[in-house]
């Protein structure tokens, strides 16, 4: 079957990952080839720039965003440690699940879906947690939560941020804000195929990590050699790095940095603004709280009487355009429209609005 260019949570049909997919077609490097190690070092440097951090322990983990989440928790919390998790959507819920599997005493702070994290409530939930965790950009609801107030009030706790959907789409400045560890996914605004989890951990968090994490694969102490604690340090075999994927991430990050981080964020902001305005003109209502709407992931209330799945099917079949269903309890009452990476452009906004207008007959 010939493959057609469609994108997850974003309109096709043009290839939104030109640099990253071209890099996948390059001759494969061996995982111990000095040239690959150089690419890996450069990729980590590029990740430091997009994360806004000087953390020397910054690397792409060889697994998806969820492994970034697991790595963050297994390395920092063990049985009995108190973890406060802000829950305002599906991925906050997943953090609760992962932290409790580490044996942590988890204090979830529930919010209505569609609302941002209330830092005051989260910080008041426990007097001395070891770790506070929140999702910067909740993909399930299209909401941005501010990390700065959490960092400002965290006291002795470590602050963990899920940046899967924020990295490369909206500003992320971990060091300025005071975030101790964070992870992302290659497949969202970075514009790279799924399969890697950019990850970063501060010295402060490193010093407090658990001695023997429950996971061997994600034990950052063992990964030190792979991560190259400092460029030029001796590396030992840990696992066979997915070299093609790292080369792809290297290329995707190169594209972003060449365009300029500020320009990339501005492009996402503009595309999001145009989409939000256009949806309002179509008489559609947005789901996420005003003032906290992500430009890269827009949640729309499905109008009464409209069959959500039928609309998505028609968009896919007639326009090669995939929008997401809602998540969790909003599976059939919300749509999620992604404008990520190279998809965050005015022409893609025009395409998605035009297609919706036709399909909804508005
Ligand atoms: N966190 C957020 C905010 C996400 O959007 C996702 C995936 O969409 C994940 C975590 C999990 O990442 P993955 O599906 O790459 O494992």
Coordinates of C-alpha atoms and ligand atoms in Angstrom, one line a residue:
X1 CA 0.0 0.0 0.0
X2 CA 1.5 3.4 -0.9
X3 CA 1.9 5.6 2.1
X4 CA 0.4 9.0 2.0
X5 CA 1.6 12.0 3.8
X6 CA -0.7 12.7 6.7
X7 CA 0.3 14.0 10.1
X8 CA -0.9 13.2 13.5
X9 CA -3.0 15.9 14.9
X10 CA -2.2 18.2 12.0
X11 CA -3.3 18.8 8.5
X12 CA -1.6 17.2 5.5
X13 CA -0.9 16.6 2.7
X14 CA 2.6 18.2 2.5
X15 CA 5.4 16.5 4.5
X16 CA 5.7 18.5 7.7
X17 CA 9.0 16.8 8.7
X18 CA 11.2 17.5 5.6
X19 CA 14.5 17.8 7.3
X20 CA 13.9 15.1 9.9
X21 CA 12.6 12.6 7.4
X22 CA 15.4 13.3 4.9
X23 CA 17.9 12.6 7.7
X24 CA 16.3 9.2 8.2
X25 CA 17.3 8.3 4.6
X26 CA 21.0 9.0 5.2
X27 CA 23.4 6.1 5.5
X28 CA 23.2 4.7 9.0
X29 CA 26.0 5.4 11.5
X30 CA 27.1 2.8 14.0
X31 CA 26.2 3.6 17.6
X32 CA 29.9 3.8 18.6
X33 CA 31.1 5.6 15.5
X34 CA 32.9 8.8 16.7
X35 CA 30.8 10.6 14.1
X36 CA 27.6 9.5 15.7
X37 CA 29.0 10.5 19.2
X38 CA 29.6 13.9 17.8
X39 CA 26.1 14.1 16.4
X40 CA 24.8 13.0 19.8
X41 CA 26.8 15.7 21.6
X42 CA 25.5 18.3 19.2
X43 CA 22.0 17.1 19.6
X44 CA 22.3 17.5 23.4
X45 CA 23.7 21.0 22.9
X46 CA 20.7 21.8 20.7
X47 CA 18.3 20.4 23.2
X48 CA 19.9 22.6 25.9
X49 CA 19.1 25.6 23.7
X50 CA 15.4 24.6 23.2
X51 CA 14.9 23.7 26.8
X52 CA 16.5 26.9 27.9
X53 CA 19.0 25.2 30.2
X54 CA 22.6 24.8 30.9
X55 CA 22.1 21.3 32.5
X56 CA 25.0 19.2 31.4
X57 CA 22.9 16.1 31.7
X58 CA 20.6 16.7 28.8
X59 CA 20.1 14.0 26.2
X60 CA 17.5 12.2 24.0
X61 CA 16.3 9.1 25.7
X62 CA 15.8 6.1 23.4
X63 CA 12.1 5.8 23.8
X64 CA 8.9 7.9 23.5
X65 CA 7.7 10.7 25.8
X66 CA 6.2 8.4 28.3
X67 CA 9.7 6.9 28.9
X68 CA 10.8 10.5 29.6
X69 CA 8.1 10.6 32.3
X70 CA 9.1 7.2 33.7
X71 CA 12.8 8.2 33.8
X72 CA 12.0 11.4 35.7
X73 CA 10.0 9.5 38.4
X74 CA 12.0 6.4 38.8
X75 CA 15.2 8.3 39.2
X76 CA 13.9 10.8 41.7
X77 CA 11.3 9.1 43.9
X78 CA 11.1 5.8 45.7
X79 CA 8.9 4.2 48.3
X80 CA 7.4 6.6 50.8
X81 CA 8.6 9.8 49.0
X82 CA 5.8 12.4 48.8
X83 CA 5.0 13.6 45.3
X84 CA 2.5 16.3 44.6
X85 CA 1.1 16.1 41.0
X86 CA -1.1 18.8 39.4
X87 CA -3.7 17.0 37.4
X88 CA -5.6 19.0 34.8
X89 CA -5.8 16.3 32.1
X90 CA -4.8 12.9 30.9
X91 CA -1.1 13.3 31.2
X92 CA -1.3 14.6 34.7
X93 CA -3.3 11.4 35.5
X94 CA -0.5 9.4 33.8
X95 CA 2.1 11.1 36.1
X96 CA 0.0 10.0 39.2
X97 CA 0.0 6.4 37.9
X98 CA 3.8 6.4 37.2
X99 CA 4.7 8.0 40.5
X100 CA 2.5 5.5 42.5
X101 CA 4.2 2.6 40.7
X102 CA 7.5 3.9 42.2
X103 CA 5.9 3.4 45.6
X104 CA 5.6 7.2 46.2
X105 CA 3.0 8.7 48.4
X106 CA 1.2 10.6 45.7
X107 CA -0.9 13.7 46.4
X108 CA -2.9 14.5 43.2
X109 CA -4.3 18.0 43.0
X110 CA -7.3 17.7 40.7
X111 CA -8.5 20.5 38.4
X112 CA -11.4 20.7 36.0
X113 CA -10.2 19.7 32.5
X114 CA -9.7 22.7 30.4
X115 CA -8.4 24.8 33.3
X116 CA -4.7 25.7 33.9
X117 CA -2.9 24.5 37.0
X118 CA -3.6 26.6 40.1
X119 CA -0.1 26.9 41.6
X120 CA -1.4 28.1 45.0
X121 CA -3.5 25.0 45.5
X122 CA -0.7 22.7 44.3
X123 CA 1.9 24.3 46.6
X124 CA -0.5 24.1 49.5
X125 CA -1.3 20.4 49.0
X126 CA 1.6 19.2 51.2
X127 CA 4.2 21.0 53.4
X128 CA 7.3 19.1 52.3
X129 CA 7.0 17.0 49.2
X130 CA 10.2 15.6 47.6
X131 CA 8.8 16.5 44.1
X132 CA 6.1 18.6 42.5
X133 CA 5.1 17.7 39.0
X134 CA 3.0 19.4 36.4
X135 CA 2.3 19.3 32.6
X136 CA 3.4 22.5 30.9
X137 CA 1.1 22.0 27.8
X138 CA -1.7 19.5 28.4
X139 CA -2.3 17.9 25.1
X140 CA -5.5 16.3 26.2
X141 CA -7.1 19.7 26.8
X142 CA -5.1 22.3 24.9
X143 CA -4.1 24.2 28.1
X144 CA -0.9 25.9 29.0
X145 CA 0.0 26.1 32.7
X146 CA 2.6 28.6 34.0
X147 CA 5.6 26.8 35.6
X148 CA 7.1 29.9 37.1
X149 CA 4.8 30.3 40.1
X150 CA 5.3 26.6 40.9
X151 CA 9.1 27.0 40.8
X152 CA 9.0 30.2 42.8
X153 CA 7.0 28.5 45.6
X154 CA 8.5 25.0 45.5
X155 CA 10.8 25.5 48.5
X156 CA 13.0 22.5 49.0
X157 CA 11.1 20.3 46.5
X158 CA 12.2 19.4 43.1
X159 CA 10.0 20.6 40.2
X160 CA 9.3 18.3 37.3
X161 CA 7.8 19.6 34.0
X162 CA 6.2 17.6 31.2
X163 CA 7.2 19.6 28.1
X164 CA 6.1 17.1 25.5
X165 CA 3.8 19.4 23.7
X166 CA 5.4 22.7 24.7
X167 CA 9.0 22.2 23.5
X168 CA 9.5 24.0 20.2
X169 CA 6.0 25.4 20.2
X170 CA 5.9 27.9 23.1
X171 CA 8.7 29.4 25.1
X172 CA 10.4 27.0 27.5
X173 CA 13.0 28.5 29.8
X174 CA 13.7 25.9 32.4
X175 CA 16.7 27.6 34.1
X176 CA 15.1 31.0 34.3
X177 CA 12.0 29.5 35.8
X178 CA 13.7 27.1 38.2
X179 CA 12.5 23.7 36.8
X180 CA 14.7 20.9 38.0
X181 CA 13.9 18.2 35.4
X182 CA 11.9 17.9 32.3
X183 CA 11.2 15.7 29.4
X184 CA 9.6 16.0 25.9
X185 CA 8.8 13.9 22.8
X186 CA 10.3 14.1 19.4
X187 CA 7.0 14.0 17.6
X188 CA 5.2 17.2 18.5
X189 CA 6.5 20.7 17.8
X190 CA 10.1 19.5 17.2
X191 CA 8.8 18.1 13.9
X192 CA 10.6 14.7 14.2
X193 CA 9.1 11.2 14.0
X194 CA 8.1 9.6 17.3
X195 CA 10.7 7.6 19.2
X196 CA 12.9 9.8 21.3
X197 CA 12.3 11.6 24.6
X198 CA 14.5 14.7 25.0
X199 CA 15.3 14.8 28.7
X200 CA 17.2 17.1 31.1
X201 CA 18.0 17.0 34.8
X202 CA 19.7 19.7 36.9
X203 CA 22.7 19.0 39.3
X204 CA 20.3 19.7 42.2
X205 CA 18.0 16.9 41.1
X206 CA 20.9 14.7 40.2
X207 CA 22.3 14.9 43.7
X208 CA 18.9 13.8 45.2
X209 CA 18.2 10.9 42.8
X210 CA 17.4 7.5 44.3
X211 CA 20.3 5.2 44.6
X212 CA 18.9 2.2 42.7
X213 CA 16.0 3.1 40.5
X214 CA 13.5 0.4 39.7
X215 CA 14.3 0.5 36.0
X216 CA 17.6 -0.6 34.6
X217 CA 17.1 0.8 31.2
X218 CA 16.1 4.2 32.5
X219 CA 18.6 4.4 35.3
X220 CA 20.3 7.8 34.6
X221 CA 23.3 6.8 36.6
X222 CA 24.0 4.0 34.1
X223 CA 23.1 6.2 31.2
X224 CA 25.9 8.7 32.1
X225 CA 28.2 7.1 29.6
X226 CA 25.6 7.3 26.9
X227 CA 24.8 10.8 27.8
X228 CA 28.4 11.9 27.8
X229 CA 28.4 13.8 31.1
X230 CA 30.8 16.1 29.5
X231 CA 31.7 16.1 25.8
X232 CA 34.9 14.1 25.4
X233 CA 34.4 11.9 28.5
X234 CA 34.8 8.2 27.9
X235 CA 31.6 6.5 26.9
X236 CA 30.8 2.9 27.7
X237 CA 28.2 0.7 26.0
X238 CA 24.8 0.9 27.7
X239 CA 22.3 0.2 24.9
X240 CA 22.4 0.4 21.1
X241 CA 21.3 4.0 20.5
X242 CA 18.8 4.4 17.7
X243 CA 21.3 6.3 15.6
X244 CA 18.9 7.1 12.7
X245 CA 16.4 8.7 15.1
X246 CA 19.1 10.7 16.8
X247 CA 20.3 12.0 13.4
X248 CA 16.7 12.9 12.6
X249 CA 16.3 14.8 15.9
X250 CA 19.6 16.5 15.2
X251 CA 18.2 17.7 11.9
X252 CA 14.8 18.7 13.3
X253 CA 16.5 20.8 16.0
X254 CA 18.8 22.3 13.5
X255 CA 15.9 23.5 11.5
X256 CA 14.3 25.1 14.5
X257 CA 17.5 26.8 15.6
X258 CA 18.2 28.1 12.1
X259 CA 14.8 29.7 11.9
X260 CA 15.4 31.0 15.4
X261 CA 13.6 30.0 18.6
X262 CA 11.8 33.3 18.9
X263 CA 10.6 33.2 15.3
X264 CA 9.4 29.6 15.7
X265 CA 7.4 30.5 18.8
X266 CA 6.0 33.6 17.0
X267 CA 5.0 31.5 14.0
X268 CA 3.1 29.1 16.3
X269 CA 1.5 31.9 18.2
X270 CA 0.3 33.6 15.0
X271 CA -1.1 30.3 13.5
X272 CA -2.9 29.6 16.8
X273 CA -4.4 33.1 16.9
X274 CA -5.6 32.8 13.3
X275 CA -7.1 29.4 14.0
X276 CA -8.9 30.5 17.2
X277 CA -10.3 33.6 15.4
X278 CA -11.4 31.5 12.4
X279 CA -13.1 28.9 14.5
X280 CA -15.0 31.7 16.4
X281 CA -16.1 33.0 13.0
X282 CA -17.5 29.6 12.1
X283 CA -19.5 29.8 15.3
X284 CA -17.4 27.1 17.1
X285 CA -16.6 27.4 20.8
X286 CA -13.2 26.7 22.2
X287 CA -12.8 24.3 25.2
X288 CA -9.6 25.5 26.9
X289 CA -9.7 28.4 29.4
X290 CA -9.1 31.8 27.7
X291 CA -5.7 33.2 28.4
X292 CA -4.2 29.7 28.6
X293 CA -4.9 28.3 25.1
X294 CA -2.1 26.6 23.4
X295 CA -1.4 27.8 19.8
X296 CA -0.1 24.4 18.8
X297 CA -3.1 22.4 20.1
X298 CA -6.5 23.8 19.9
X299 CA -9.5 22.1 21.6
X300 CA -12.9 22.8 20.1
X301 CA -16.3 21.9 21.5
X302 CA -18.2 19.6 19.1
X303 CA -21.5 21.4 18.3
X304 CA -24.7 19.8 19.6
X305 CA -26.1 17.3 17.2
X306 CA -22.9 16.9 15.2
X307 CA -21.3 13.4 15.0
X308 CA -17.7 14.0 16.1
X309 CA -16.3 10.8 14.6
X310 CA -18.1 11.2 11.3
X311 CA -16.6 14.7 10.9
X312 CA -13.1 13.5 11.6
X313 CA -13.6 10.6 9.1
X314 CA -14.7 13.0 6.4
X315 CA -11.8 15.4 7.1
X316 CA -9.4 12.5 6.8
X317 CA -10.9 10.9 3.7
X318 CA -11.7 14.0 1.7
X319 CA -8.9 16.3 2.7
X320 CA -6.1 14.0 4.1
X321 CA -6.4 16.1 7.2
X322 CA -6.4 14.4 10.6
X323 CA -7.7 16.1 13.7
X324 CA -7.8 14.3 17.0
X325 CA -10.8 13.2 19.0
X326 CA -11.1 14.6 22.5
X327 CA -9.4 12.7 25.4
X328 CA -10.8 10.9 28.4
X329 CA -14.3 12.0 29.3
X330 CA -14.3 14.4 26.3
X331 CA -13.7 11.8 23.7
X332 CA -16.7 12.6 21.6
X333 CA -17.5 16.1 22.7
X334 CA -14.2 17.8 21.9
X335 CA -11.9 17.9 18.8
X336 CA -8.2 18.6 19.0
X337 CA -6.5 20.4 16.2
X338 CA -2.8 20.4 16.0
X339 CA -0.7 23.1 14.4
X340 CA 2.8 21.8 15.3
X341 CA 6.2 22.4 13.9
X342 CA 6.1 23.0 10.2
X343 CA 2.3 22.8 10.3
X344 CA 2.0 26.0 12.2
X345 CA 1.5 28.2 9.2
X346 CA -1.4 30.4 7.9
X347 CA -2.0 28.2 4.9
X348 CA -2.6 25.2 7.1
X349 CA -5.0 27.3 9.1
X350 CA -6.8 28.2 5.9
X351 CA -7.0 24.6 4.9
X352 CA -8.4 23.3 8.2
X353 CA -10.9 26.1 8.5
X354 CA -12.0 25.7 4.9
X355 CA -12.4 22.0 5.3
X356 CA -14.4 22.4 8.5
X357 CA -16.6 25.0 6.9
X358 CA -17.5 22.6 4.1
X359 CA -17.9 19.5 6.3
X360 CA -20.0 21.3 8.8
X361 CA -21.9 23.1 6.1
X362 CA -21.4 26.6 7.8
Ligands
LIG1 N1 2.8 14.0 27.9 C1 2.1 14.7 27.1 C2 1.7 16.1 27.4 C3 1.8 14.1 25.8 O1 1.1 14.8 25.0 C4 2.2 12.8 25.5 C5 1.8 12.2 24.2 O2 1.0 12.7 23.5 C6 2.9 12.1 26.5 C7 3.2 12.7 27.7 C8 3.4 10.7 26.2 O3 4.3 10.7 25.1 P1 4.4 9.4 24.1 O4 3.0 9.2 23.6 O5 5.4 9.9 23.1 O6 4.8 8.3 25.0

